[in-house]
Tab-separated table of C-alpha atoms in Angstrom:
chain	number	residue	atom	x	y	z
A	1407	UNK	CA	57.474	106.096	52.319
A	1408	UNK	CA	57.639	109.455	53.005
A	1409	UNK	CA	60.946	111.436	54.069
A	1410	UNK	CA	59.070	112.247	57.698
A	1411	UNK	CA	58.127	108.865	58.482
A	1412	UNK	CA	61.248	107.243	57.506
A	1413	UNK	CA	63.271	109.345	60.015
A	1414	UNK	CA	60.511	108.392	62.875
A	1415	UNK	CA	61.490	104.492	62.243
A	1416	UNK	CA	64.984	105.489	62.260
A	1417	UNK	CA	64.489	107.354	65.304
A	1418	UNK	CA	62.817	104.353	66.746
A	1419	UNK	CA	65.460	102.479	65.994
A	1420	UNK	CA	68.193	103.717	67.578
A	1421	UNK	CA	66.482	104.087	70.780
A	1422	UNK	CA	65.263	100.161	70.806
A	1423	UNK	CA	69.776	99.665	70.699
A	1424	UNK	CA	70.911	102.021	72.678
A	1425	UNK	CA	68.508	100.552	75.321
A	1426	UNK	CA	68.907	96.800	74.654
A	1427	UNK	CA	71.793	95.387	77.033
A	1428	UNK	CA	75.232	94.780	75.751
A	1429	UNK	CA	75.111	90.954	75.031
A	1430	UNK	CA	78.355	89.529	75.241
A	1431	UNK	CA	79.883	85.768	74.367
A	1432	UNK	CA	77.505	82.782	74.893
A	1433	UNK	CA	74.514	85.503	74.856
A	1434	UNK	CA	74.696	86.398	78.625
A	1435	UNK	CA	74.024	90.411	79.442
A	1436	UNK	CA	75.163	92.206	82.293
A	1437	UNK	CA	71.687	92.570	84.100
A	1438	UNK	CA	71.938	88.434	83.896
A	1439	UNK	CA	75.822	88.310	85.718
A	1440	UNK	CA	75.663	86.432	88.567
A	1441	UNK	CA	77.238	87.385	91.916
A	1442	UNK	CA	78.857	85.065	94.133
A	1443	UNK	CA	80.493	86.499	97.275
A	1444	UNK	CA	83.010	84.337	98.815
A	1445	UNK	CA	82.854	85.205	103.010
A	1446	UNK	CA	85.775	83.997	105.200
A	1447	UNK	CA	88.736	84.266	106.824
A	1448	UNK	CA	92.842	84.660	105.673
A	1449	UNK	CA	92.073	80.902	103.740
A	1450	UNK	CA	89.413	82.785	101.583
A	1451	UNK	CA	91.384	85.927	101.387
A	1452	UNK	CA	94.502	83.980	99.891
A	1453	UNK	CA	96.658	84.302	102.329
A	1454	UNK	CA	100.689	82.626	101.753
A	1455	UNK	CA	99.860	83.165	98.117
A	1456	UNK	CA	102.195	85.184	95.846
A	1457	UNK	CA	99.674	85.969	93.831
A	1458	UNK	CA	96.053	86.011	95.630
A	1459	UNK	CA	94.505	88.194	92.813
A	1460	UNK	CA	95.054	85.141	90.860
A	1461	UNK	CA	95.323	82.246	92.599
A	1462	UNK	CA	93.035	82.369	95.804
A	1463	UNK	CA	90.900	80.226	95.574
A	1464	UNK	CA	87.597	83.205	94.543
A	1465	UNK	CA	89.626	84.026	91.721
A	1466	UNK	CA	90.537	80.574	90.703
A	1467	UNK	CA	86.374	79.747	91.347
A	1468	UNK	CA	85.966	82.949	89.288
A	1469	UNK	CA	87.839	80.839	86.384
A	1470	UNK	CA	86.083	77.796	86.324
A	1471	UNK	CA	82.363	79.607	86.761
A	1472	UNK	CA	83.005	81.713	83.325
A	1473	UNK	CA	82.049	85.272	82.587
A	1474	UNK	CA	78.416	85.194	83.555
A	1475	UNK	CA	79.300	84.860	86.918
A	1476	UNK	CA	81.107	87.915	89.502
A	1477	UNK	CA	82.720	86.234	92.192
A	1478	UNK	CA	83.941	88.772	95.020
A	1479	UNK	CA	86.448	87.956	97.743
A	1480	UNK	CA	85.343	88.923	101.386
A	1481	UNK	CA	88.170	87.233	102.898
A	1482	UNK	CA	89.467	88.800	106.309
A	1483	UNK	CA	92.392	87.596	107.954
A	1484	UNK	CA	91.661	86.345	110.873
A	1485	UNK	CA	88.185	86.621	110.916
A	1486	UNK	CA	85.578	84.914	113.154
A	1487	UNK	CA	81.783	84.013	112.956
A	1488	UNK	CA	81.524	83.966	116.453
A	1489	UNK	CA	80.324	87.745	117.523
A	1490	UNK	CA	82.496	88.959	120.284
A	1491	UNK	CA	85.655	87.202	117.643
A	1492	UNK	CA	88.368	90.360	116.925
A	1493	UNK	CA	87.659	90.684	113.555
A	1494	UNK	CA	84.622	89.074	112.987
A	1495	UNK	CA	82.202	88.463	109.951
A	1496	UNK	CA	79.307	90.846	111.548
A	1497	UNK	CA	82.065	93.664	110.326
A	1498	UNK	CA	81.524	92.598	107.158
A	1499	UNK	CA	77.872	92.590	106.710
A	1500	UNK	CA	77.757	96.776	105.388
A	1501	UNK	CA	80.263	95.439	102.773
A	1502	UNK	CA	78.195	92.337	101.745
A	1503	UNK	CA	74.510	94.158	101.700
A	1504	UNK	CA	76.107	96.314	99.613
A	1505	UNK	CA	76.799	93.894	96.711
A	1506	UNK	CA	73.392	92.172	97.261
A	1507	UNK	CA	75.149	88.824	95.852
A	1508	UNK	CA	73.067	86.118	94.316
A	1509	UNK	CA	74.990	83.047	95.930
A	1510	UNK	CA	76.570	83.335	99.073
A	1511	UNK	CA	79.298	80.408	100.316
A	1512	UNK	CA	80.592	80.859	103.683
A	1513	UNK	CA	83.885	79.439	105.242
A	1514	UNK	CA	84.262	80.262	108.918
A	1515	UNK	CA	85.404	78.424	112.114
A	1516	UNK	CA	89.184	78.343	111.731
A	1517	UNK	CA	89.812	81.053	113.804
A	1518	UNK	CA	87.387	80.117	116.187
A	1519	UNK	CA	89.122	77.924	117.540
A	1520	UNK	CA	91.464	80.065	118.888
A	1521	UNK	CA	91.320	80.505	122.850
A	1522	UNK	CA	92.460	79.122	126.015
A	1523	UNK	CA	96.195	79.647	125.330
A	1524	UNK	CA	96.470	79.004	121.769
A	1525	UNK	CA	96.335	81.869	119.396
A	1526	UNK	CA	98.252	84.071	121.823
A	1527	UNK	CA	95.964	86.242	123.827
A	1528	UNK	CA	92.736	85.446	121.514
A	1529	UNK	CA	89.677	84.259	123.105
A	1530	UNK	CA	87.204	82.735	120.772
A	1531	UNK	CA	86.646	79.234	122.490
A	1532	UNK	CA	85.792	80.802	125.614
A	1533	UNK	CA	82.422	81.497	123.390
A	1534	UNK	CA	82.331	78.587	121.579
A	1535	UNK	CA	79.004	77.858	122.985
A	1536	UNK	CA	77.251	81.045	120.720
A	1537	UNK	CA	78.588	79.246	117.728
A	1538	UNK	CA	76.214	77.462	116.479
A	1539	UNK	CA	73.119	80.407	117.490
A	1540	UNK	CA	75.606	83.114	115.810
A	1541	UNK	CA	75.635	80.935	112.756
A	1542	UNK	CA	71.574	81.034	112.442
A	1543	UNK	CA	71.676	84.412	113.274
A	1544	UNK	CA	74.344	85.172	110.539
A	1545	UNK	CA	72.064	83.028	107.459
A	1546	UNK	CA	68.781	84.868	109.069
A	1547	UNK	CA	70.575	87.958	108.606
A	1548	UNK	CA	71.368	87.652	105.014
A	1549	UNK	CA	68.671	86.307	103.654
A	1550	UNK	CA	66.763	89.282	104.338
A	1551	UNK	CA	68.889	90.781	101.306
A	1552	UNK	CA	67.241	91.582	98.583
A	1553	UNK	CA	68.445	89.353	96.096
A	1554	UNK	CA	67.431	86.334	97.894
A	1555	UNK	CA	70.820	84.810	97.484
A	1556	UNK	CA	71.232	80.776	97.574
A	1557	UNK	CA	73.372	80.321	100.615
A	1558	UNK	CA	75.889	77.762	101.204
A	1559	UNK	CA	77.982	77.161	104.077
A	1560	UNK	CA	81.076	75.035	104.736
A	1561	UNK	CA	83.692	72.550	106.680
A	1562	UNK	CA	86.386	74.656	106.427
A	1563	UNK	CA	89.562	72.887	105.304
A	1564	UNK	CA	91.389	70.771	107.752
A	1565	UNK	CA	94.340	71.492	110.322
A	1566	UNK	CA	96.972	68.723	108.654
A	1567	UNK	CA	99.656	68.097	110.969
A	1568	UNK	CA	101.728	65.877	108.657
A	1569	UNK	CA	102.586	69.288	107.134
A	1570	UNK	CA	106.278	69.424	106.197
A	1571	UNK	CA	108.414	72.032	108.391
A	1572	UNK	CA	106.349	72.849	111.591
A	1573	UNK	CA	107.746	73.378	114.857
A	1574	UNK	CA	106.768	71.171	117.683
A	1575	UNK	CA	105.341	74.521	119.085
A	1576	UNK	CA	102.881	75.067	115.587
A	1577	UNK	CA	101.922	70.858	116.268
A	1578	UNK	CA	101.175	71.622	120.113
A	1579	UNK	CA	98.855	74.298	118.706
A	1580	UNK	CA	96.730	72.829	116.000
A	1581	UNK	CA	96.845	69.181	117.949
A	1582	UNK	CA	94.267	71.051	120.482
A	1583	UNK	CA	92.883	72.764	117.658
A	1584	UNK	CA	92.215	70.206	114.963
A	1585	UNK	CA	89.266	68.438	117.343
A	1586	UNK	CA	87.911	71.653	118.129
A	1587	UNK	CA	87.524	72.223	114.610
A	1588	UNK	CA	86.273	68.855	114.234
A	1589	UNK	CA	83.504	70.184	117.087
A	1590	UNK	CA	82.443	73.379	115.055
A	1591	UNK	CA	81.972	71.075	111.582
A	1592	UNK	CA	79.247	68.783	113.662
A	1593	UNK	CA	77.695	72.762	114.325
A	1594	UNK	CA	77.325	73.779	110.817
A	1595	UNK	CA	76.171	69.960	109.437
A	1596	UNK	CA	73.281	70.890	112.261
A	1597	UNK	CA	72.854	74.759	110.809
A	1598	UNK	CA	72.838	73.682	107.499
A	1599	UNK	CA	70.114	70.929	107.777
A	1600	UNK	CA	67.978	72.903	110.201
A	1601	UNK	CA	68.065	76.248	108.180
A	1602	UNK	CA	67.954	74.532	104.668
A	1603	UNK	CA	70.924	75.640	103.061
A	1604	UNK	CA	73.632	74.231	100.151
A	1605	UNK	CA	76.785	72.530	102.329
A	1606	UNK	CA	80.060	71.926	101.314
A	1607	UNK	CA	82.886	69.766	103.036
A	1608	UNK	CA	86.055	71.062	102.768
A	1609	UNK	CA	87.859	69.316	105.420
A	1610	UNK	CA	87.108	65.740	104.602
A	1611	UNK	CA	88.648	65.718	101.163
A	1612	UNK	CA	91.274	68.265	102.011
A	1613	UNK	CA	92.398	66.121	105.331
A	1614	UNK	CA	95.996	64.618	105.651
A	1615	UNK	CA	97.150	65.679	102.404
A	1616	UNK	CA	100.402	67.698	103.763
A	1617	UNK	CA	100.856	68.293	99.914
A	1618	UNK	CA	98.065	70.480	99.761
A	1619	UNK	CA	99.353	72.791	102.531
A	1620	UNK	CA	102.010	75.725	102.891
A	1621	UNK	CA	105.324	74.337	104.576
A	1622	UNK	CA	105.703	75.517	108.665
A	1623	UNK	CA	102.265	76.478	108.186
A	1624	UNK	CA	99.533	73.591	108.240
A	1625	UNK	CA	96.582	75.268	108.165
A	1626	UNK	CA	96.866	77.986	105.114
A	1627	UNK	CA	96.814	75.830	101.327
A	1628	UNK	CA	99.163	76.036	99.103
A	1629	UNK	CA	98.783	77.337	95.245
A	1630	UNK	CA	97.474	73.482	94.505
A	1631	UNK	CA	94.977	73.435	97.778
A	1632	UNK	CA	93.552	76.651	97.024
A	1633	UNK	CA	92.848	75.426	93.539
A	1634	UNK	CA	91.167	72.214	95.233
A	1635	UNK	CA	88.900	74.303	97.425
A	1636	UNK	CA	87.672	76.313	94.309
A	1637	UNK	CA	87.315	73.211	92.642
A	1638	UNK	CA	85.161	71.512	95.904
A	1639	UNK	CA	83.360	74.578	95.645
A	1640	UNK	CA	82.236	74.471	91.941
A	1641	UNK	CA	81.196	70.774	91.792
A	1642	UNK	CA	78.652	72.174	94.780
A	1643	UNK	CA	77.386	75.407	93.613
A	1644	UNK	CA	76.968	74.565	89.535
């Protein structure tokens, strides 16, 4: 082999690795990660949790999915799905094109609830009735991303009144909420049939299990409910 040809294999070479991806454990690449954006309100965001980097339940569904998988945490206290909600999801949606995630699991109704004299001043009942067409508009919206992301959307976990510690004013509240809530879930069983997509129920399984759920609170989770959600979550999506 001649000195000249020799250096244009080596040459060859070391282009072919410095242009193959990085393969990590298991044999997964980076181009092959898998992004799973978590979109919700304070119960996605991790809210009562020391620790929400690590124990909310995206990071603790970031855990059991493994390292070929990005889950990100769009969680926003107080957040709605109903449009003329203060915050709602439809702030989000820069934030989420962005990312162009792959799956997509949506938690949203909690807040909607809110109106009519609970919640303080919020009004979100008052529109309950654009629910259900702000839903369809919300899955039409992001499916038009171009990653074509799997979407799945969800009961979000129950209003548990046999919570330890709450004042009779915090019962009062979620007593009128709870079969609102109950309302919205019968929604997004309808939304999820009619536009096809990946359900989860986290209310059912999640439902008077006071242990589950942050003292005086009743509605956030607790380190142990978070983990349930994430692990409600994974049985669906894997």
């Amino acid at each position: 082999m001649t000195k000249k040809k020799y250096f244009s294999i080596l040459t060859t070479l070391v282009c072919a690795l410095l242009l193959f991806p990085t393969v990590g454990e298991g044999g997964s690449t980076e181009k092959n990660e898998i992004k799973v954006a978590c979109i919700g309100d304070s119960i996605t965001y991790g809210a009562r949790l020391d620790n929400r980097d690590k124990d909310s339940y995206p990071a603790q569904l970031q855990l059991l999915l493994g390292h070929r998988y990005q889950v990100l945490n769009f969680g926003v206290g107080s957040c709605t799905l109903i449009r003329k909600g203060n915050p709602t999801v439809w702030n989000q949606l820069p934030r989420i094109k962005e990312a162009n995630p792959d799956i997509i699991i949506i938690s949203l109704g909690t807040n909607d609830t809110c109106g009519f004299g609970t919640c303080g001043d919020r009004k979100c009942w008052e529109y309950k009735d654009e629910y259900e067409e702000d839903y369809r508009d919300l899955i039409d919206t992001l499916r038009t991303l171009p990653s074509n992301p799997k979407i799945w959307i969800c009961a979000p976990s129950p209003m548990v009144l046999e919570t330890p510690g709450l004042s009779p004013d915090r019962v009062e509240g979620l007593t009128i909420r709870k079969p609102r809530l109950q309302e919205l879930i019968t929604y997004i069983k309808k939304v999820a049939k009619d536009k096809d997509t990946g359900f989860i129920d986290l209310n059912t399984p999640l439902d008077h299990k006071p242990e589950l759920f942050t003292e005086k609170d009743g509605v956030h989770p607790n380190q142990a409910g978070y983990k349930a959600i994430a692990e409600l979550v994974y049985q669906r999506i894997k």
